């Protein structure tokens, strides 16, 4: 029997429509992700986590407004999600879109044969997490559940699927 992990990427208050860096319609993912998560033995979440002066913030010359500052309300997971484990990303002085920078997560990921990925933002962190996990674990099945992701920009599903498949990531 294969061990499957549901990885919920960055479903945090600052990425909701009223947050500091809103992802359009991200709030519409909460209920279906909660429903899906009940089918998994283990559910983990990534948390985008930054210091107040992070290099990705516009005040430091980066491209983003301040968001997901560690231990603020915007950093917290949205209400209603129940997860077994949480893993931080983005704390380092790099543009940390992927959870692969977190050594604890990478050790944890070894316990699973399949990792299903949902959340926000499809065109940044979801994509980076899935491709970097697959790169680190070529024998592991990594799948993005497209309908349970939202993007910052417009995504052509066919083009996105092709790109992901070239990286060994399935798109459902």
Coordinates of C-alpha atoms in Angstrom, one line a residue:
X1 CA 0.0 0.0 0.0
X2 CA 1.4 3.4 -1.0
X3 CA 1.8 6.2 1.6
X4 CA 0.3 9.4 0.3
X5 CA 0.8 12.9 1.6
X6 CA -1.4 15.9 0.9
X7 CA 0.8 19.0 0.8
X8 CA -1.2 22.2 1.2
X9 CA 0.9 25.1 -0.1
X10 CA 0.7 28.6 1.5
X11 CA -3.0 28.7 2.4
X12 CA -2.3 31.6 4.6
X13 CA -4.3 34.7 5.5
X14 CA -2.0 37.1 3.5
X15 CA -2.8 35.2 0.3
X16 CA -6.6 35.4 0.8
X17 CA -8.5 38.1 -1.1
X18 CA -8.3 40.5 1.8
X19 CA -4.6 39.8 2.6
X20 CA -1.5 41.7 1.9
X21 CA -0.7 39.7 -1.3
X22 CA -4.1 38.4 -2.5
X23 CA -4.4 35.4 -4.8
X24 CA -7.7 35.8 -6.7
X25 CA -10.4 33.4 -5.5
X26 CA -8.0 31.7 -3.1
X27 CA -10.7 31.6 -0.4
X28 CA -12.8 29.4 -2.7
X29 CA -10.2 26.6 -2.1
X30 CA -10.7 26.3 1.6
X31 CA -13.9 24.1 1.7
X32 CA -12.8 21.7 -1.1
X33 CA -9.3 21.3 0.4
X34 CA -10.8 20.6 3.8
X35 CA -13.0 17.9 2.2
X36 CA -10.1 16.4 0.3
X37 CA -7.8 16.4 3.4
X38 CA -10.2 14.0 5.2
X39 CA -9.2 11.3 2.6
X40 CA -5.5 11.4 3.6
X41 CA -3.8 9.9 6.6
X42 CA -1.3 12.7 6.7
X43 CA -1.7 16.3 5.7
X44 CA 1.1 18.8 5.8
X45 CA 1.2 22.6 5.1
X46 CA 3.9 24.9 3.9
X47 CA 4.0 28.3 5.4
X48 CA 5.6 31.2 3.6
X49 CA 7.5 32.9 6.5
X50 CA 9.5 36.1 6.2
X51 CA 11.3 38.5 8.4
X52 CA 10.0 42.1 8.3
X53 CA 12.9 43.2 6.1
X54 CA 13.0 40.2 3.7
X55 CA 14.8 40.8 0.4
X56 CA 11.7 39.9 -1.6
X57 CA 9.8 42.9 -0.2
X58 CA 9.5 46.0 -2.4
X59 CA 11.1 48.2 0.3
X60 CA 14.2 46.1 0.0
X61 CA 14.1 46.2 -3.9
X62 CA 12.1 43.0 -4.3
X63 CA 8.9 42.4 -6.3
X64 CA 6.4 41.8 -3.5
X65 CA 4.7 43.9 -0.8
X66 CA 5.4 42.8 2.7
X67 CA 3.5 39.5 3.4
X68 CA 3.5 36.5 5.7
X69 CA 5.8 38.1 8.2
X70 CA 6.6 35.5 10.8
X71 CA 4.1 35.3 13.7
X72 CA 1.6 37.8 12.3
X73 CA -2.0 37.1 11.4
X74 CA -1.1 37.2 7.7
X75 CA 1.4 34.4 8.3
X76 CA -1.2 32.1 9.9
X77 CA -3.0 29.3 8.1
X78 CA -6.6 30.1 7.2
X79 CA -9.2 29.0 9.6
X80 CA -10.6 25.5 9.0
X81 CA -7.6 23.7 7.7
X82 CA -6.4 20.8 9.8
X83 CA -2.9 19.6 9.3
X84 CA -0.6 17.1 11.0
X85 CA 2.6 19.0 10.2
X86 CA 3.7 22.5 9.2
X87 CA 6.9 23.4 7.4
X88 CA 8.3 26.9 6.9
X89 CA 9.8 28.3 3.7
X90 CA 11.0 31.8 2.7
X91 CA 12.9 32.5 5.9
X92 CA 16.3 32.6 4.2
X93 CA 17.7 35.6 2.2
X94 CA 16.6 34.1 -1.1
X95 CA 13.4 34.0 -3.1
X96 CA 12.1 30.9 -1.4
X97 CA 9.2 29.7 -3.4
X98 CA 9.9 26.0 -2.8
X99 CA 9.7 23.9 0.3
X100 CA 12.7 22.0 -0.9
X101 CA 14.9 24.5 1.0
X102 CA 13.5 23.1 4.3
X103 CA 15.7 20.1 5.3
X104 CA 13.1 18.9 7.8
X105 CA 10.5 18.7 5.1
X106 CA 12.8 16.9 2.7
X107 CA 13.5 14.2 5.4
X108 CA 9.8 14.0 6.1
X109 CA 9.0 13.6 2.4
X110 CA 11.0 10.4 2.3
X111 CA 8.3 8.7 4.2
X112 CA 5.8 8.9 1.4
X113 CA 5.5 7.3 -2.1
X114 CA 3.2 10.0 -3.4
X115 CA 2.8 13.7 -2.7
X116 CA -0.3 15.5 -3.9
X117 CA 0.0 19.2 -4.0
X118 CA -2.8 21.9 -3.7
X119 CA -2.9 25.6 -2.7
X120 CA -1.5 28.9 -3.8
X121 CA 0.0 30.3 -5.9
X122 CA 0.0 27.8 -8.7
X123 CA 2.3 29.9 -10.9
X124 CA 4.9 30.4 -8.1
X125 CA 5.0 28.3 -4.9
X126 CA 2.8 25.3 -5.9
X127 CA 4.8 24.9 -9.1
X128 CA 8.2 25.3 -7.4
X129 CA 7.3 23.0 -4.6
X130 CA 6.1 20.2 -6.9
X131 CA 9.0 20.5 -9.4
X132 CA 11.7 20.7 -6.7
X133 CA 10.3 17.8 -4.7
X134 CA 10.2 15.7 -7.9
X135 CA 13.8 16.8 -8.8
X136 CA 15.0 15.7 -5.3
X137 CA 13.0 12.4 -5.4
X138 CA 12.8 11.2 -9.0
X139 CA 11.2 7.9 -8.0
X140 CA 8.4 9.6 -6.0
X141 CA 5.0 10.3 -7.6
X142 CA 4.3 14.0 -7.4
X143 CA 0.9 15.3 -8.5
X144 CA -0.6 18.8 -8.6
X145 CA -4.4 18.8 -8.2
X146 CA -5.1 21.7 -10.6
X147 CA -8.7 22.4 -9.6
X148 CA -7.6 22.9 -6.0
X149 CA -5.0 25.6 -6.8
X150 CA -5.3 29.2 -7.6
X151 CA -2.7 31.4 -9.5
X152 CA -1.6 35.0 -9.3
X153 CA -1.8 35.3 -13.1
X154 CA -3.7 33.5 -15.9
X155 CA -2.7 29.9 -16.4
X156 CA -3.3 27.9 -19.6
X157 CA -4.0 24.4 -18.2
X158 CA -2.7 22.6 -21.3
X159 CA 0.6 24.6 -21.4
X160 CA 1.0 24.2 -17.6
X161 CA 0.4 20.4 -17.8
X162 CA 2.9 20.1 -20.5
X163 CA 5.5 22.0 -18.6
X164 CA 4.9 20.0 -15.4
X165 CA 5.0 16.7 -17.3
X166 CA 8.4 17.6 -18.7
X167 CA 9.5 17.9 -15.1
X168 CA 8.0 14.6 -14.2
X169 CA 5.1 16.1 -12.2
X170 CA 1.6 14.9 -12.9
X171 CA -1.3 17.3 -13.2
X172 CA -4.8 16.0 -12.3

